XYZ file of C-alpha atoms in Angstrom:
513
model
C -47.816 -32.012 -77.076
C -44.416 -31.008 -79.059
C -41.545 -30.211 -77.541
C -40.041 -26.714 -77.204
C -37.405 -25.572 -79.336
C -35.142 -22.952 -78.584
C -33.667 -20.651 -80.811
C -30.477 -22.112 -80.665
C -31.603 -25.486 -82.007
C -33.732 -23.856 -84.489
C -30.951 -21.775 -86.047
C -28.513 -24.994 -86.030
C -31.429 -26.419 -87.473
C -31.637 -23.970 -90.361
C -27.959 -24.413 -91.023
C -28.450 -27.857 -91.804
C -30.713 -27.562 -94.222
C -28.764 -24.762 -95.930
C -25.671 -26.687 -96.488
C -25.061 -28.763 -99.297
C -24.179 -31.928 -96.938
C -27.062 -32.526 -95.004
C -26.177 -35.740 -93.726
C -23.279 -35.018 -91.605
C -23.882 -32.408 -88.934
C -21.557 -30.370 -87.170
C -19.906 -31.905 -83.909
C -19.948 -29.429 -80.870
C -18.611 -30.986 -77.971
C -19.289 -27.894 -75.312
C -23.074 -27.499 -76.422
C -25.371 -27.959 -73.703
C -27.853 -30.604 -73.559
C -31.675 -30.265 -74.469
C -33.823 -28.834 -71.579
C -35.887 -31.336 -70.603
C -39.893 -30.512 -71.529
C -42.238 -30.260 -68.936
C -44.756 -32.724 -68.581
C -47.636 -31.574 -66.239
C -47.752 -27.704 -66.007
C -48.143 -25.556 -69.276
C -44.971 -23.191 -70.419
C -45.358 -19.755 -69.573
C -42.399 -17.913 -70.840
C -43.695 -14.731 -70.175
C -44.438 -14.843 -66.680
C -41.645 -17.186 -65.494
C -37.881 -17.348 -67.278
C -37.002 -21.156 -67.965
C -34.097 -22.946 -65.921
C -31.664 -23.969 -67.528
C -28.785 -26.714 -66.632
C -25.717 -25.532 -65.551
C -22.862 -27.044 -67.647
C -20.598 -29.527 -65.696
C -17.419 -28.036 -65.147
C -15.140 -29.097 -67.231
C -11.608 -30.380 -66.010
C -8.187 -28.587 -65.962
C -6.935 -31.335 -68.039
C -9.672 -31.230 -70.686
C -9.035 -28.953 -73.702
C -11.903 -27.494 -74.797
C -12.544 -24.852 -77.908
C -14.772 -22.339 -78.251
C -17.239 -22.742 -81.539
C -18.701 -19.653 -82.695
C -22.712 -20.430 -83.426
C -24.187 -19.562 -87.244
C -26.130 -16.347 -86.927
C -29.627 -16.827 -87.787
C -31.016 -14.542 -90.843
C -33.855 -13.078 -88.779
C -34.276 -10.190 -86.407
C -33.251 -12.044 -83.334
C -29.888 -10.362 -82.097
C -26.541 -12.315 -82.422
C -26.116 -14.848 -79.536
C -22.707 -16.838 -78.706
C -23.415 -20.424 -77.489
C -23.149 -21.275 -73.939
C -19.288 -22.236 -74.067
C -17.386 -23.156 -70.758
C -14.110 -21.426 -71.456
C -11.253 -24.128 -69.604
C -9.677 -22.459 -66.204
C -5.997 -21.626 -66.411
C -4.176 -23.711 -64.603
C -2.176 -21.038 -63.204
C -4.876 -19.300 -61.911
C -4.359 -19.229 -58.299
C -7.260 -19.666 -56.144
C -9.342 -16.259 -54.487
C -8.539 -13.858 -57.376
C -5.100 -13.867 -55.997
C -3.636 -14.170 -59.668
C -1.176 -16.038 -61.487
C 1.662 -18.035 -60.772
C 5.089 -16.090 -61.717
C 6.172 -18.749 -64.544
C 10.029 -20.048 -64.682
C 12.640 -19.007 -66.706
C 15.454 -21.269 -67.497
C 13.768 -23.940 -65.367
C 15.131 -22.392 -62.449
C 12.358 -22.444 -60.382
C 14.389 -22.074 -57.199
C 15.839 -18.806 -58.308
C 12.606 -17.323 -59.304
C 10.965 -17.920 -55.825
C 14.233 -15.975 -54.466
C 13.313 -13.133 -56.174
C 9.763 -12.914 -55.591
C 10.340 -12.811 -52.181
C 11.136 -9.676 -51.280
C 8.239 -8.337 -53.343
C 6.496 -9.913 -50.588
C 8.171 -8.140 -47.490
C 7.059 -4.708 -46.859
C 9.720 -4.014 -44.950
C 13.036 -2.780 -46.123
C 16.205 -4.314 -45.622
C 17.302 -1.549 -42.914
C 14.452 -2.172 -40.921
C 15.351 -5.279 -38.556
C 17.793 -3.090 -37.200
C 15.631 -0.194 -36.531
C 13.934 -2.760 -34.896
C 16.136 -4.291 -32.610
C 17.234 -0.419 -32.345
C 14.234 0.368 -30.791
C 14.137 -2.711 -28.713
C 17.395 -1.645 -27.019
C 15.998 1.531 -26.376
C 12.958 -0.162 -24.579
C 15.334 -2.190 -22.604
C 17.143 0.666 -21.434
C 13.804 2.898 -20.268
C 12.850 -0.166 -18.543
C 16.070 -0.444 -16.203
C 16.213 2.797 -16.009
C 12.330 2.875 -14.492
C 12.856 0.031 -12.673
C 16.366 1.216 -11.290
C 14.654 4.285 -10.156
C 11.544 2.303 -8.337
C 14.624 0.491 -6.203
C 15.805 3.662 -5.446
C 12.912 5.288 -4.145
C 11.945 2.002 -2.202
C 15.494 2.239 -0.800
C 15.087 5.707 0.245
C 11.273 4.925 1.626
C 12.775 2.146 3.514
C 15.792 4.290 5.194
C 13.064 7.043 5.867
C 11.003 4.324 7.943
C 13.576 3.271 9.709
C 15.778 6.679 10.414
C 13.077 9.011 10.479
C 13.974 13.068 10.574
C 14.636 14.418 14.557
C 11.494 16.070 14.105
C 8.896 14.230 12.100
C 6.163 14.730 14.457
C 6.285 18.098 14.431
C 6.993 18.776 18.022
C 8.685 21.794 19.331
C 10.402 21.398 22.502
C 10.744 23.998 24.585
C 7.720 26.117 22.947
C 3.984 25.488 22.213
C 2.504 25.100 18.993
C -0.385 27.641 20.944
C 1.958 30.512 21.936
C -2.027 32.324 22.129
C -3.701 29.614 24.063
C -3.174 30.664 27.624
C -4.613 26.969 29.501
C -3.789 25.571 31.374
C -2.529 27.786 34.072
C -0.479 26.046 36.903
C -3.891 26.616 38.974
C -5.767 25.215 36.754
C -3.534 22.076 36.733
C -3.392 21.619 40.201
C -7.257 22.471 40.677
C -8.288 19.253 38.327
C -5.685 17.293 40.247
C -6.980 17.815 43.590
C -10.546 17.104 42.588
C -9.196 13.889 40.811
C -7.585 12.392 43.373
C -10.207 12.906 46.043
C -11.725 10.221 43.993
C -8.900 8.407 42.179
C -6.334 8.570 45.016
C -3.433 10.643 45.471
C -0.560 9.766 43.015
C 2.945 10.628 43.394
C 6.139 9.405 41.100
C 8.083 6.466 42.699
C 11.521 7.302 44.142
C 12.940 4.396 42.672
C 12.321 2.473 39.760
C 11.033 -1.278 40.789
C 12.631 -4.663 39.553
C 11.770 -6.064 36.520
C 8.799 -7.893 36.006
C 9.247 -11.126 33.551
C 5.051 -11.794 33.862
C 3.718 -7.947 33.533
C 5.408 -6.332 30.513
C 4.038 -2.871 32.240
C 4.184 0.344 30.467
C 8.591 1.347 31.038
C 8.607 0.910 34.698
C 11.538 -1.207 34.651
C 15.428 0.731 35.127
C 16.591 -0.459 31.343
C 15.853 1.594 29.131
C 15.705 -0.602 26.134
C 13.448 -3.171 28.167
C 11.083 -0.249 28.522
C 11.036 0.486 24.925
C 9.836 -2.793 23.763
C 7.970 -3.259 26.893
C 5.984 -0.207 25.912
C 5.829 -0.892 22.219
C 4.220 -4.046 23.110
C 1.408 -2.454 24.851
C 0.588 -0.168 22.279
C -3.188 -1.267 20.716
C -3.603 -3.908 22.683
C -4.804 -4.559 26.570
C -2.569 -5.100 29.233
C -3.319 -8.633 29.881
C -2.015 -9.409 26.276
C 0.652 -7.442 26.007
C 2.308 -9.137 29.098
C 1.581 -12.608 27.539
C 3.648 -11.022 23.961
C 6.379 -10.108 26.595
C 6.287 -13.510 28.418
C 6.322 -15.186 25.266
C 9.962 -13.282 24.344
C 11.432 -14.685 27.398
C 10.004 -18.026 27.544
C 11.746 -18.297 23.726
C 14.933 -16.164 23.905
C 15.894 -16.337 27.945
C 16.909 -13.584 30.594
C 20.647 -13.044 30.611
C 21.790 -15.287 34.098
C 24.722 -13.093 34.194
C 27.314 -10.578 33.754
C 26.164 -6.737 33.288
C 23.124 -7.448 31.679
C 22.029 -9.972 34.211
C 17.785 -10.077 34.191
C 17.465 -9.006 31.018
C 15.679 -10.510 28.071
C 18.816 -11.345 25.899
C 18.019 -8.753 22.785
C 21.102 -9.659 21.090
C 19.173 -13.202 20.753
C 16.125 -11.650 19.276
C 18.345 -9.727 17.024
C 20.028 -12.938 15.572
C 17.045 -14.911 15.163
C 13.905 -15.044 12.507
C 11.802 -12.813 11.829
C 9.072 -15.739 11.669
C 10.562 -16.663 15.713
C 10.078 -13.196 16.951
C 6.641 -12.784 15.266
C 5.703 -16.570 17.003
C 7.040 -15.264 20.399
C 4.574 -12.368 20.363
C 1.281 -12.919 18.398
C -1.004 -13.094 21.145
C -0.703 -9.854 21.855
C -1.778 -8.397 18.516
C -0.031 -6.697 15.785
C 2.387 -9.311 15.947
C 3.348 -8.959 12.336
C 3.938 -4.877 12.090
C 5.745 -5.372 16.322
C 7.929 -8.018 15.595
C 9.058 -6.468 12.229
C 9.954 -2.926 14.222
C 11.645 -4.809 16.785
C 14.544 -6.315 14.603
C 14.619 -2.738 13.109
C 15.364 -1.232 16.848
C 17.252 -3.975 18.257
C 19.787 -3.813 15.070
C 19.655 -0.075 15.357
C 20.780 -0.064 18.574
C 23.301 -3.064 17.992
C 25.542 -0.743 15.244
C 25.006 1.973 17.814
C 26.690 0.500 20.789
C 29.589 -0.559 18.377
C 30.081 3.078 16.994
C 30.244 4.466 20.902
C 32.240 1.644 21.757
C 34.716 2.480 19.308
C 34.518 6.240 20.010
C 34.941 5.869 23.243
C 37.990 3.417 23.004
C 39.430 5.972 20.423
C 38.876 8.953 23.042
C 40.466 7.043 25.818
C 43.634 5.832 23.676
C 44.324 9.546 23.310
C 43.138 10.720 26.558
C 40.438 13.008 25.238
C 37.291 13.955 26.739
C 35.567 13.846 23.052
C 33.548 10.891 22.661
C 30.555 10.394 21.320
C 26.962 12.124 22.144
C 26.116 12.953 25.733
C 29.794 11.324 26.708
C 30.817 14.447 28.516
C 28.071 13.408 31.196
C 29.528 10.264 32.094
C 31.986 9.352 34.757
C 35.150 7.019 33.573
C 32.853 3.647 35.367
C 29.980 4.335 33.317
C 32.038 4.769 30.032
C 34.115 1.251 31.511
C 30.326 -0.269 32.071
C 29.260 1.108 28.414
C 32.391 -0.635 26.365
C 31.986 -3.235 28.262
C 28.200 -4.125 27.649
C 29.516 -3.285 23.792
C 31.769 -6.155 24.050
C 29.490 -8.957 25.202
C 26.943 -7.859 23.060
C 24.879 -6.634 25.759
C 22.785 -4.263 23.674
C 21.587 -1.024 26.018
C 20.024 2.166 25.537
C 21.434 3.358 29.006
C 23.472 5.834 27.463
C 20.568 8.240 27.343
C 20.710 9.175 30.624
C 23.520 10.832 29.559
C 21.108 13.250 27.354
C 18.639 16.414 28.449
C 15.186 15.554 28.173
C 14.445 16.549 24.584
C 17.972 15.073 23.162
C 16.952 11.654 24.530
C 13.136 11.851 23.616
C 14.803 12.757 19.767
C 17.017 10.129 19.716
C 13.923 7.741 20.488
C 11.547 8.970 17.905
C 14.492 8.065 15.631
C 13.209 4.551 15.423
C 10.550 2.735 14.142
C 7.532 2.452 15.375
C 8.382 4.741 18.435
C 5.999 7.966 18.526
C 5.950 10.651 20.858
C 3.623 8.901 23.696
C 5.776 5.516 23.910
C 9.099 7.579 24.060
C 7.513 10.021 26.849
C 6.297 7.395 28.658
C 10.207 5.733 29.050
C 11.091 9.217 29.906
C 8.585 9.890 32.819
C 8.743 5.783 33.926
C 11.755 4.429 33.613
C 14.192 8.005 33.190
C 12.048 9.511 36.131
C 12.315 12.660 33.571
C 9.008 14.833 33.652
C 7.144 14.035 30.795
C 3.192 14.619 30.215
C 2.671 11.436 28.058
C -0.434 11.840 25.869
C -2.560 9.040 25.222
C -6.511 8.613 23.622
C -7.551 9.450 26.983
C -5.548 12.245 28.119
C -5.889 13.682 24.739
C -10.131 13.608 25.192
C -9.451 15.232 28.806
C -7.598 18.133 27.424
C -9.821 18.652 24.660
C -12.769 18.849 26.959
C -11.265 20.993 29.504
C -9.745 22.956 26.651
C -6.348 23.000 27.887
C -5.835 22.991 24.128
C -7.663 24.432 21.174
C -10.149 21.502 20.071
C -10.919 22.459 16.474
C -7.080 22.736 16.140
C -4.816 20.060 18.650
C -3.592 16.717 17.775
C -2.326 14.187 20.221
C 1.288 15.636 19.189
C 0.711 19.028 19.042
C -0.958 18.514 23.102
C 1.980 17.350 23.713
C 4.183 19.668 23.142
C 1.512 22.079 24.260
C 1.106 20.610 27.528
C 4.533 20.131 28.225
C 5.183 23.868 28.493
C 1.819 25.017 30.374
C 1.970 21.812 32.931
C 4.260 22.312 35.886
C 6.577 19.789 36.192
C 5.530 17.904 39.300
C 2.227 17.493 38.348
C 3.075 16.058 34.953
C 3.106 12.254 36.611
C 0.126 12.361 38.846
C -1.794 14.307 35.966
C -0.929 11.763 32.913
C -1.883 8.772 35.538
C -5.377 10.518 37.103
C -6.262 11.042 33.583
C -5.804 7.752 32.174
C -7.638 6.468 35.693
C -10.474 8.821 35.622
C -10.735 8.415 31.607
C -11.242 4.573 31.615
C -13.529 4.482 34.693
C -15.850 7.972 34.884
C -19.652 6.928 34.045
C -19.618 10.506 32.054
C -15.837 10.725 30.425
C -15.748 7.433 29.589
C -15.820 7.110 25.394
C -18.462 4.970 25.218
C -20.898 5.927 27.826
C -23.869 8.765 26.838
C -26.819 10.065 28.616
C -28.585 7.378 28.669
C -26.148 5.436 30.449
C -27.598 3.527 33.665
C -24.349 5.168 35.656
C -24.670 8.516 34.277
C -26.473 9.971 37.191
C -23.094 9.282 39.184
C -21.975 12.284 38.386
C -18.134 13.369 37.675
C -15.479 15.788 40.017
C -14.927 17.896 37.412
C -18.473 18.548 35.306
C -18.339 22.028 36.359
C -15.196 21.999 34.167
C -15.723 20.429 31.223
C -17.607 20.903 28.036
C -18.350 17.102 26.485
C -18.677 16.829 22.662
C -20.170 14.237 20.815
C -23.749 12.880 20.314
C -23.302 11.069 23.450
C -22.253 13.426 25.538
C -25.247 15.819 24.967
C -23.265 18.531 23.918
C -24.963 22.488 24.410
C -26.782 23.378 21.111
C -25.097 25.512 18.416
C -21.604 24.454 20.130
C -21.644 21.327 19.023
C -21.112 21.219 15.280
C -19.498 18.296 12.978
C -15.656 18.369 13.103
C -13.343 15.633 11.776
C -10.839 14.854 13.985
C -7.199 15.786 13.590
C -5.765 15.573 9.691
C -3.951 12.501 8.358
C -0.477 12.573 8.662
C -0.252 14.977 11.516
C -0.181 11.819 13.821
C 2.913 9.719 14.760
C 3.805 6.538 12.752
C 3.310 5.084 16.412
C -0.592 6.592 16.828
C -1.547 4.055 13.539
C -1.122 1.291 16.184
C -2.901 2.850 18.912
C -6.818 1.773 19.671
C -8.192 5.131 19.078
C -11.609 4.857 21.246
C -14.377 6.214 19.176
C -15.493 9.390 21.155
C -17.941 10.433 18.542
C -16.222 13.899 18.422
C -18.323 16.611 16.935
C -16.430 19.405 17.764
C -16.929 22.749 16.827
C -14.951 26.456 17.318
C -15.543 27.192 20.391
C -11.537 28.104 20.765
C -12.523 31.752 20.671
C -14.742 31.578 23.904
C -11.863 29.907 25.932
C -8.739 32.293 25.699
């Protein structure tokens, strides 16, 4: 079979034989190579285009020129040979173009000013920059100088909060319209109470300290009573007098002097954090207690050294000024107060000095302390009538609506009920409540219909009206009510185990006044 021969060859071919040398042919050093012919399967130009071999590229080094093929005579258009044109060697790689050539042979120079043809920014820039970054800086401490401030002020807040952040109004009831309880009504639920709770009456004196019960402020100082009652806040009894025991087994009574008995508070004052939070964790809360008391005991520390130093200044000039409540005092108790001052004896006694409400203000001042805890150190260790309000005095008034129960909170019964309550009931009321509240097969929180001791009976179901789904309250005046907003309880109440009375409450204020 012949070989194949492509046009190219065959015009070459026909330029031979045209010239007058035939035997020297011209030398192409580009021009491809021959295809190689197939051997086994039968050309079909038609149907399939031919391969041909790709020329080896050539290298940068090699020169190579471009020859310009004869044109053949027939019809067959013009057709350059296949002629590898040689790269530039200043072609730089990814169509990126061409190296910028030296002049002078200063190559050095010429890459100096090609650079800024490369930076987009302009010379002024950099400073805008850093500029800019300044201004940054400065929004940043000025963000961060305001976050410190407002921490600052949070913090002062929390530990010196207003005279009247509970809302309470002494002297007048947040109900001025909600005529209960009367004084009969008072002394009606008292009577039946104590025919099965016992007769309670206020102590005439206040009994020695106890360094095993930490009690709820029955104790004569009024700073021991405090923390004594802080301590029992969310927690049961038993623990709560282990919390106390463990600040006296750590810190010591005082053996003597003025403050003879006493824990030593300037002690806890001085010492960790970490060694007052030890002292006390088993009687829960530990961390948010122990915190509050270093607040109050260095409260009252710069306290009793600002009266101390009024009072000194008062009696240098033989005034009767002095600080608050000082006008109260006989000369032995102001001798007693500097004196406690100077050996660091810290004291709260100076309240006895106050009315009711100006002491109860001066201890909501500090952290922690709530209306119930500071009532409670005015009606047990002050002897001051006081209607202390706790979970289950507050459930007691709601269901005997000596308050409006779509409306009260434990603050605002407070100051409710310490206007409508006659004074000498106030004691023997807060204490049959709390009695009658924790053991009644019907009042208790937990207890419901089907409660084995339910049948028992309670002194005063004529009187009440139960809500909740355990209580079985009358239909269409029981309807869901949340409980008192967020906020309108004391800082104190967040520690407080609120009993879950399933309270459904609805208005039934209307059919009660």
């Amino acid at each position: 079979m012949a070989g194949r021969i492509t046009r190219g060859a065959a015009a070459k071919e026909a330029a031979f034989k045209a010239s007058p040398e035939k035997g020297t042919r011209p030398q192409q050093l580009s021009s491809p190579p021959a295809t190689p012919v197939p051997t086994k399967k039968k050309a079909t130009p038609a149907k399939k285009p031919s391969k041909v071999e790709k020329t080896p590229k050539p290298k940068a080094q090699d020169k190579v020129r471009q020859v310009v093929m004869p044109t053949s005579t027939g019809r067959k258009r013009k057709r350059a040979g296949l002629v590898k044109i040689e790269d530039d060697i200043n072609e730089l790689p990814h169509n990126l173009g061409k190296v910028v050539a030296a002049s002078d042979g200063n190559v050095k120079g010429e890459v100096k000013e090609a650079e800024p043809s490369l930076k987009k920014r302009s010379p002024g820039k950099p400073a805008a920059r850093k500029e800019e970054m300044n201004d940054i800086e400065e929004t940043v401490t000025k963000a961060t100088a305001a976050a410190d401030t407002t921490k600052e002020s949070l913090t002062r807040k929390a530990r010196k909060p207003k005279a009247n952040a509970y809302g309470l109004t002494p002297g007048e009831t947040p109900y001025p319209d909600w005529p209960h309880p009367t004084p009969e009504e008072c002394q009606e639920v008292n009577d039946l109470l104590a025919k099965v709770h016992g007769v309670v009456q206020a102590p005439k004196t206040i009994p020695a300290p106890s360094i095993t019960v930490s009690g709820c402020g029955e104790v004569p100082s009024i700073l021991d009573a405090l923390i004594r009652t802080l301590l029992s806040a969310a927690t049961t009894g038993a623990n709560s007098s282990r919390a106390f025991k463990g600040l006296v087994d750590r810190f010591g009574l005082l053996q003597e002097g003025i403050g003879k008995g006493s824990v030593d508070w300037d002690a806890v004052r001085r010492a960790e954090l970490k060694d007052v939070f030890e002292a006390i964790k088993s009687g829960g809360l530990a961390a948010t207690k122990s915190k509050r008391i270093k607040e109050i005991l260095e409260m009252v520390y710069e306290e009793n050294k600002s009266r101390r130093n009024a009072l000194v200044e008062a009696k240098e000039v033989d005034s009767a000024t002095g600080p608050k409540g000082a006008e109260n005092e006989t000369a032995t108790q102001k001798e007693a107060e500097i004196a406690r001052a100077d050996e660091r004896v810290l004291s709260l006694d100076h309240l006895h000095a106050l009315s009711s409400d100006e002491a109860l203000n001066t201890l909501i001042k500090y952290p922690g302390i709530g209306p119930k805890t500071a009532s409670c150190v005015l009606l047990f260790c002050m002897q001051r009538p006081s209607f202390a309000v706790d979970t289950h005095v507050f459930r007691l008034c709601k269901w005997l609506h000596w308050v409006p129960p779509t409306k009260a909170t434990r603050n605002s019964t407070y100051s409710h009920c310490e206007v409508r309550i006659p004074d000498e009931l106030k004691y023997p009321l807060h204490q049959l409540f709390i009695r009658h509240g924790k053991t009644c097969p019907r009042c208790r929180a937990a207890t419901g219909e089907g409660s084995g001791e339910w049948d028992q009976g309670c002194p005063i179901e004529h009187l009440v009206t139960r809500t909740g789904k355990r209580k079985g309250g009358k239909e269409g005046l029981v309807k869901g009510i949340k409980k008192g907003k967020k906020g309108a309880e004391s800082d104190e109440e967040s520690d407080e185990v609120v009993e879950e009375d399933d309270d459904d409450e609805s208005e039934v204020d209307k059919a009660w006044t």
